JSON list of C-alpha atoms in Angstrom, two decimals:
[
{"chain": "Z", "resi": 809, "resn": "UNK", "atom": "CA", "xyz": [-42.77, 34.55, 72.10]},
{"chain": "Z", "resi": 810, "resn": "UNK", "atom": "CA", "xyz": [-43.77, 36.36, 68.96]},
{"chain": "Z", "resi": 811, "resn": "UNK", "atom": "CA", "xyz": [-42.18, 35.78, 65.76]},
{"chain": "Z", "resi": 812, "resn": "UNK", "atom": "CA", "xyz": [-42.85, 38.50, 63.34]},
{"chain": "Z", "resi": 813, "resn": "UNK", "atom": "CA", "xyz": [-42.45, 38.99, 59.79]},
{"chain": "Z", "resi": 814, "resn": "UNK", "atom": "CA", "xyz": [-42.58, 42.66, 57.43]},
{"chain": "Z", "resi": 815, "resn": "UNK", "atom": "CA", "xyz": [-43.66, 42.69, 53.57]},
{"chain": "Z", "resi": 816, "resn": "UNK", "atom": "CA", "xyz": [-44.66, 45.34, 51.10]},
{"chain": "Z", "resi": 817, "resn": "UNK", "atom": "CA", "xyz": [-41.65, 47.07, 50.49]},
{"chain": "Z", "resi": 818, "resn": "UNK", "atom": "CA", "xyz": [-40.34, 48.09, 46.85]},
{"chain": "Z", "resi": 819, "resn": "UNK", "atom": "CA", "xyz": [-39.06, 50.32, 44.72]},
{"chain": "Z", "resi": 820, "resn": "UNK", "atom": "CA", "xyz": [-41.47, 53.48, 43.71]},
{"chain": "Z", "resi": 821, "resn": "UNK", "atom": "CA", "xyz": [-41.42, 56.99, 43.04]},
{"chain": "Z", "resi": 822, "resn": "UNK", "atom": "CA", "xyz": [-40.99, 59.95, 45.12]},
{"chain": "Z", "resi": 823, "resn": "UNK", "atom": "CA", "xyz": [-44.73, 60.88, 45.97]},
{"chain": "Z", "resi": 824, "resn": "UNK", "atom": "CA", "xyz": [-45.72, 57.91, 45.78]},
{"chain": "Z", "resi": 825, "resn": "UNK", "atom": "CA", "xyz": [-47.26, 55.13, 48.34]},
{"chain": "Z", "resi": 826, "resn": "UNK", "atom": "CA", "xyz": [-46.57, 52.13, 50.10]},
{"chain": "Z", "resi": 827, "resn": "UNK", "atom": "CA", "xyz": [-48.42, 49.98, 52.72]},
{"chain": "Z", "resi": 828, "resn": "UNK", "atom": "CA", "xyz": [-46.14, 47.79, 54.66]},
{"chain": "Z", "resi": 829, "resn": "UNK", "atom": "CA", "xyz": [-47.03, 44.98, 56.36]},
{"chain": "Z", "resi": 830, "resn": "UNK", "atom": "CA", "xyz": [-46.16, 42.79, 59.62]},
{"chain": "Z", "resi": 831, "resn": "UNK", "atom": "CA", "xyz": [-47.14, 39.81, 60.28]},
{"chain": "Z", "resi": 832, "resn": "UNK", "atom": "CA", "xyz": [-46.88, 38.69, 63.53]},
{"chain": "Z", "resi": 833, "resn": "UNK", "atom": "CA", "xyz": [-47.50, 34.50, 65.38]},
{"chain": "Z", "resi": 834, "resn": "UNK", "atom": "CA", "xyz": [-47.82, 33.82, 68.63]},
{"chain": "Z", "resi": 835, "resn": "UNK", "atom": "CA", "xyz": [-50.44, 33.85, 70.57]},
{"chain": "Z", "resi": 836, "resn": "UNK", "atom": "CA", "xyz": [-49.85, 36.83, 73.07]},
{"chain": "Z", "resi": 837, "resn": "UNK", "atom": "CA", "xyz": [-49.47, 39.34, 69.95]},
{"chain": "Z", "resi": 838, "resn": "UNK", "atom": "CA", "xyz": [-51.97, 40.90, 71.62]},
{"chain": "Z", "resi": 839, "resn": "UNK", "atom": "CA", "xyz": [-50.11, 42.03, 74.45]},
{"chain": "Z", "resi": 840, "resn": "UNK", "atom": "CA", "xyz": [-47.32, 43.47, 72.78]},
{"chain": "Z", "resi": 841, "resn": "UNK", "atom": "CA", "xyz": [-47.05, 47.37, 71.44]},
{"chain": "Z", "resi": 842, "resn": "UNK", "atom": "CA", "xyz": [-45.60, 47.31, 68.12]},
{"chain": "Z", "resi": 843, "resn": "UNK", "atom": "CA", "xyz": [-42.97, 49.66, 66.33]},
{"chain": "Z", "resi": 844, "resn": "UNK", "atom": "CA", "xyz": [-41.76, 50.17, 63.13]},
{"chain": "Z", "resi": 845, "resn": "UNK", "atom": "CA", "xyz": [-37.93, 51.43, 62.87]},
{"chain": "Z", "resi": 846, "resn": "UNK", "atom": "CA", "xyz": [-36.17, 52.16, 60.02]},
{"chain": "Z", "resi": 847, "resn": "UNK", "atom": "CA", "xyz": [-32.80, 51.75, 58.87]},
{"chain": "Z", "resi": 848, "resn": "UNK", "atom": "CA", "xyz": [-31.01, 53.57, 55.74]},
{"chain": "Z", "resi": 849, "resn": "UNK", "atom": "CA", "xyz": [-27.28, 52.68, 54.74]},
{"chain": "Z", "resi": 850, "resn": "UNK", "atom": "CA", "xyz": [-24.51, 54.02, 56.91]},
{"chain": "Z", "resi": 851, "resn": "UNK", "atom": "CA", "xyz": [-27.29, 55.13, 59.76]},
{"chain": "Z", "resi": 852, "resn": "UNK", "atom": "CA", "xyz": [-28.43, 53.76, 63.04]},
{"chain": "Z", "resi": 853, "resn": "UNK", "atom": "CA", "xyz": [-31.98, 52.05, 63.26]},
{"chain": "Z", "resi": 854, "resn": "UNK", "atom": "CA", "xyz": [-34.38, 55.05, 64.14]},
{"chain": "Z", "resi": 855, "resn": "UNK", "atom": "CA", "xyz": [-37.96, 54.89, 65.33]},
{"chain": "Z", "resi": 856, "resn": "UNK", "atom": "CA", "xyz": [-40.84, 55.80, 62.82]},
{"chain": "Z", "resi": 857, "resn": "UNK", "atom": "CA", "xyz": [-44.08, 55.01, 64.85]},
{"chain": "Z", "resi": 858, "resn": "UNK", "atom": "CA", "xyz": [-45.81, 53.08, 67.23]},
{"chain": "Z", "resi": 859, "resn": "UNK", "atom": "CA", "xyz": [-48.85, 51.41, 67.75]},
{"chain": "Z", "resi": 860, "resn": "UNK", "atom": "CA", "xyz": [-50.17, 49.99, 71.22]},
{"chain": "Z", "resi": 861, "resn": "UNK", "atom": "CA", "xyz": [-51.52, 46.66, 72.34]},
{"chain": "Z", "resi": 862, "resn": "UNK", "atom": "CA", "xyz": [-54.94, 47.67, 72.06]},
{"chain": "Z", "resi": 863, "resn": "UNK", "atom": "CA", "xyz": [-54.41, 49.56, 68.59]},
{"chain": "Z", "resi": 864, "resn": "UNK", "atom": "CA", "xyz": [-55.96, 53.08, 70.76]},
{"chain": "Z", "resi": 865, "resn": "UNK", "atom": "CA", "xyz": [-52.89, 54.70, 70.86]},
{"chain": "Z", "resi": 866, "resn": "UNK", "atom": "CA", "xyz": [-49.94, 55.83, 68.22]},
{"chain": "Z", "resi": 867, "resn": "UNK", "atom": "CA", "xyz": [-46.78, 57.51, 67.93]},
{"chain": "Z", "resi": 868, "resn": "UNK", "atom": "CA", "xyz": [-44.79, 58.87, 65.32]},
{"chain": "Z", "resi": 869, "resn": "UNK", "atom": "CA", "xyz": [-41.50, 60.38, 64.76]},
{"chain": "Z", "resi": 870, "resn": "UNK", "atom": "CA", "xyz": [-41.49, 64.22, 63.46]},
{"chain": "Z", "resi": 871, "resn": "UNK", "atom": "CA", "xyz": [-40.05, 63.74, 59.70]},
{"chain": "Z", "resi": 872, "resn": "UNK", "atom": "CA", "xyz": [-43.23, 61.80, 59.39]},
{"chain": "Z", "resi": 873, "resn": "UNK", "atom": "CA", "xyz": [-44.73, 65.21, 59.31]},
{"chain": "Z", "resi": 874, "resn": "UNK", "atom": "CA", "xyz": [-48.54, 63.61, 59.07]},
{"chain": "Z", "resi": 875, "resn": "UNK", "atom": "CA", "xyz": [-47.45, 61.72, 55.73]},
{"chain": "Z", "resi": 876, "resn": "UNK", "atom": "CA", "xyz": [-47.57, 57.29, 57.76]},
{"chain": "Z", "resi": 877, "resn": "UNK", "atom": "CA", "xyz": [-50.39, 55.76, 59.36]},
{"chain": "Z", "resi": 878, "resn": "UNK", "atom": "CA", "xyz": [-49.68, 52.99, 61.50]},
{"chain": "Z", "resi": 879, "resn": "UNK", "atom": "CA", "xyz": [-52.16, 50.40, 62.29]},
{"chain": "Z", "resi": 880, "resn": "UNK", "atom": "CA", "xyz": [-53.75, 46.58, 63.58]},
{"chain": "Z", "resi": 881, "resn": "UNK", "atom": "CA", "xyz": [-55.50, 44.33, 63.45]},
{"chain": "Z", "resi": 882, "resn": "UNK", "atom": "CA", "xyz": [-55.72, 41.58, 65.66]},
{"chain": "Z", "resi": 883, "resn": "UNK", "atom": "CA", "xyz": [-57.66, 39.69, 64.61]},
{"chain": "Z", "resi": 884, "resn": "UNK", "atom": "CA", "xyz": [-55.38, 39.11, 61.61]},
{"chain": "Z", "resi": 885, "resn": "UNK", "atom": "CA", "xyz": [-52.45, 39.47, 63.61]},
{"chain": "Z", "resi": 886, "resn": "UNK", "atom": "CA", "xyz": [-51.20, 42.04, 61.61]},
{"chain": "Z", "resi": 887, "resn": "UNK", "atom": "CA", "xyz": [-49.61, 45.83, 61.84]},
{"chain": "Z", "resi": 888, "resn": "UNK", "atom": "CA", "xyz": [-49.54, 48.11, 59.20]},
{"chain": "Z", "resi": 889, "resn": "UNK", "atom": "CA", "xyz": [-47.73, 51.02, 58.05]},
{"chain": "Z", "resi": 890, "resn": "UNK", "atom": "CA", "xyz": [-49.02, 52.66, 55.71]},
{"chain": "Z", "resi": 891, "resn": "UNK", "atom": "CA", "xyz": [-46.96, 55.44, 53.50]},
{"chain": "Z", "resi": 892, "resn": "UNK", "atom": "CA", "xyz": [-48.16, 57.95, 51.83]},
{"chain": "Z", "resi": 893, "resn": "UNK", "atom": "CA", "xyz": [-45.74, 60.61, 49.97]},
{"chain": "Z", "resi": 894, "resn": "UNK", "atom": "CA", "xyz": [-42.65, 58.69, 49.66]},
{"chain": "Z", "resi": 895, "resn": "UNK", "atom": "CA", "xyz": [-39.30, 61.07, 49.47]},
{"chain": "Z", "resi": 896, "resn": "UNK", "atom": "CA", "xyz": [-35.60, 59.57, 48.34]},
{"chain": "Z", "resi": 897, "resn": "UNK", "atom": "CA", "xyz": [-34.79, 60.09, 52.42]},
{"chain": "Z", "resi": 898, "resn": "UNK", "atom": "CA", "xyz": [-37.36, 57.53, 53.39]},
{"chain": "Z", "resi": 899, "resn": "UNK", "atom": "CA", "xyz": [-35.45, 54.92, 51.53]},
{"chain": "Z", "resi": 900, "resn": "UNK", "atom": "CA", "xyz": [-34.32, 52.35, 54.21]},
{"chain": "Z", "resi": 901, "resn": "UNK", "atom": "CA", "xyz": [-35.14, 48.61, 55.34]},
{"chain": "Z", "resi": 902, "resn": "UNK", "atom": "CA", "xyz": [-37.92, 49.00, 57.51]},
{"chain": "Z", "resi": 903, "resn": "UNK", "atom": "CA", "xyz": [-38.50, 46.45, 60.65]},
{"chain": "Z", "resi": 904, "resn": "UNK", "atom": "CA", "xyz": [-41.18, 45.86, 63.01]},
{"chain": "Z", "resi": 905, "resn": "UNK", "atom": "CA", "xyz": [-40.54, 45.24, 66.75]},
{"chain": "Z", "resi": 906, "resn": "UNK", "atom": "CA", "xyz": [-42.59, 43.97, 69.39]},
{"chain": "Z", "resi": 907, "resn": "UNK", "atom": "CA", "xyz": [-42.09, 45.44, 72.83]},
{"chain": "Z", "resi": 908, "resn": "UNK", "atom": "CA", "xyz": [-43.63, 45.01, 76.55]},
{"chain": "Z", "resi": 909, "resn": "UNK", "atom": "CA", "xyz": [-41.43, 47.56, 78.24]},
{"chain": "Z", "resi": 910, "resn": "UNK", "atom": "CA", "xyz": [-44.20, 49.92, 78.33]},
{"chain": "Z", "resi": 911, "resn": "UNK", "atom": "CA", "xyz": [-46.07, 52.59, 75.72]},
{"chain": "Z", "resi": 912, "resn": "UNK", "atom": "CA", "xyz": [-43.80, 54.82, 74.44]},
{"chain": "Z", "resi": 913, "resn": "UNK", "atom": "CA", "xyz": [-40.66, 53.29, 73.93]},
{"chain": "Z", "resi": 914, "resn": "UNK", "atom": "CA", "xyz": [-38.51, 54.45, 70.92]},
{"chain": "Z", "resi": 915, "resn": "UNK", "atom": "CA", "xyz": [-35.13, 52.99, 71.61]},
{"chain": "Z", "resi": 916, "resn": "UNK", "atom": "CA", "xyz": [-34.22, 49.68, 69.47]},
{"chain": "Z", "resi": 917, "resn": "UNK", "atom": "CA", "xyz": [-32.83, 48.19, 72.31]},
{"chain": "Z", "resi": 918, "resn": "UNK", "atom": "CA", "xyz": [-36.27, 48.66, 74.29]},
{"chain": "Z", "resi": 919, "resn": "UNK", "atom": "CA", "xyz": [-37.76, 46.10, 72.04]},
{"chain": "Z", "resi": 920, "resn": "UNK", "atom": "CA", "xyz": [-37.81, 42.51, 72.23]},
{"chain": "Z", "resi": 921, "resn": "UNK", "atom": "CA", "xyz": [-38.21, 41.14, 69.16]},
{"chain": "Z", "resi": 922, "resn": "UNK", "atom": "CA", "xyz": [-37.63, 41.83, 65.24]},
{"chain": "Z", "resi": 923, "resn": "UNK", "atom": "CA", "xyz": [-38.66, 40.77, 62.13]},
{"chain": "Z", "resi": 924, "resn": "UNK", "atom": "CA", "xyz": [-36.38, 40.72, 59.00]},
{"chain": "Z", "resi": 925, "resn": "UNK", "atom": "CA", "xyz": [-37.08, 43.60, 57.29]},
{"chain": "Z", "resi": 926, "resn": "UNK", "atom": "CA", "xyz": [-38.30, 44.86, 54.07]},
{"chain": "Z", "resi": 927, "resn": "UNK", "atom": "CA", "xyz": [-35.90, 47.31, 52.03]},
{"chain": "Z", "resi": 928, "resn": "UNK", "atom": "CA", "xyz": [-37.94, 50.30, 50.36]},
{"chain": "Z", "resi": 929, "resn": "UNK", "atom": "CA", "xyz": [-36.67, 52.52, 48.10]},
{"chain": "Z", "resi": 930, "resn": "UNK", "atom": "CA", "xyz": [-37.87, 55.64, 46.67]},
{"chain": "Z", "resi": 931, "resn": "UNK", "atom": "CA", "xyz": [-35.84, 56.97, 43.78]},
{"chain": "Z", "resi": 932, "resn": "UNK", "atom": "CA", "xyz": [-36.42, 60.79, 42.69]}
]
């Protein structure tokens, strides 16, 4: 079981940055692939990216358009999202998710378990 927990979100500027964290226990984080999904008012959770067990591989959505970086480290335990060029759209709570369903996997309900979520909010 992993229990997993997000921080770093705020309020900023459009253009600005943020660099979210997750913070995961349990000993078999390491075996898990990690995603971060977002969720704005109104809308269904969507997929932003995705980091595997190892930390090799990643995956992002296309309205990330090159502007995240999703990382780990495990020996810290910890995932990180990192966000650079913040626009009004991005403003949602923001979860991480650990999966073992396989690399890949983009569906909320293809993910085990959440963490809480951090709201950020980018105002124009």
């Amino acid at each position: 079981q992993v229990q997993l927990v997000e921080s770093g979100g705020g309020l900023v500027q459009s253009g600005d940055s943020l660099r979210l964290s997750c913070a995961a226990s349990g000993r078999t984080f390491r075996d898990y692939h990690i995603g971060w999904f977002r969720q704005a008012l109104g809308n269904d959770r969507e997929f932003v990216a995705g980091i595997n067990y190892k930390g090799e591989s990643t995956l992002y959505s296309d309205f990330v358009d090159g502007r995240f970086t999703i990382s780990r480290d495990s020996d810290k335990n910890t995932v990180y999202l990192q966000m650079n060029s913040l626009k009004p759209e991005d403003t949602a709570v923001y979860f991480c998710a650990a999966t073992v369903a396989g690399w890949g996997r983009k569906r909320p309900v293809e993910y085990r378990y959440w963490g809480q979520g951090t709201q950020v909010t980018v105002s124009s």
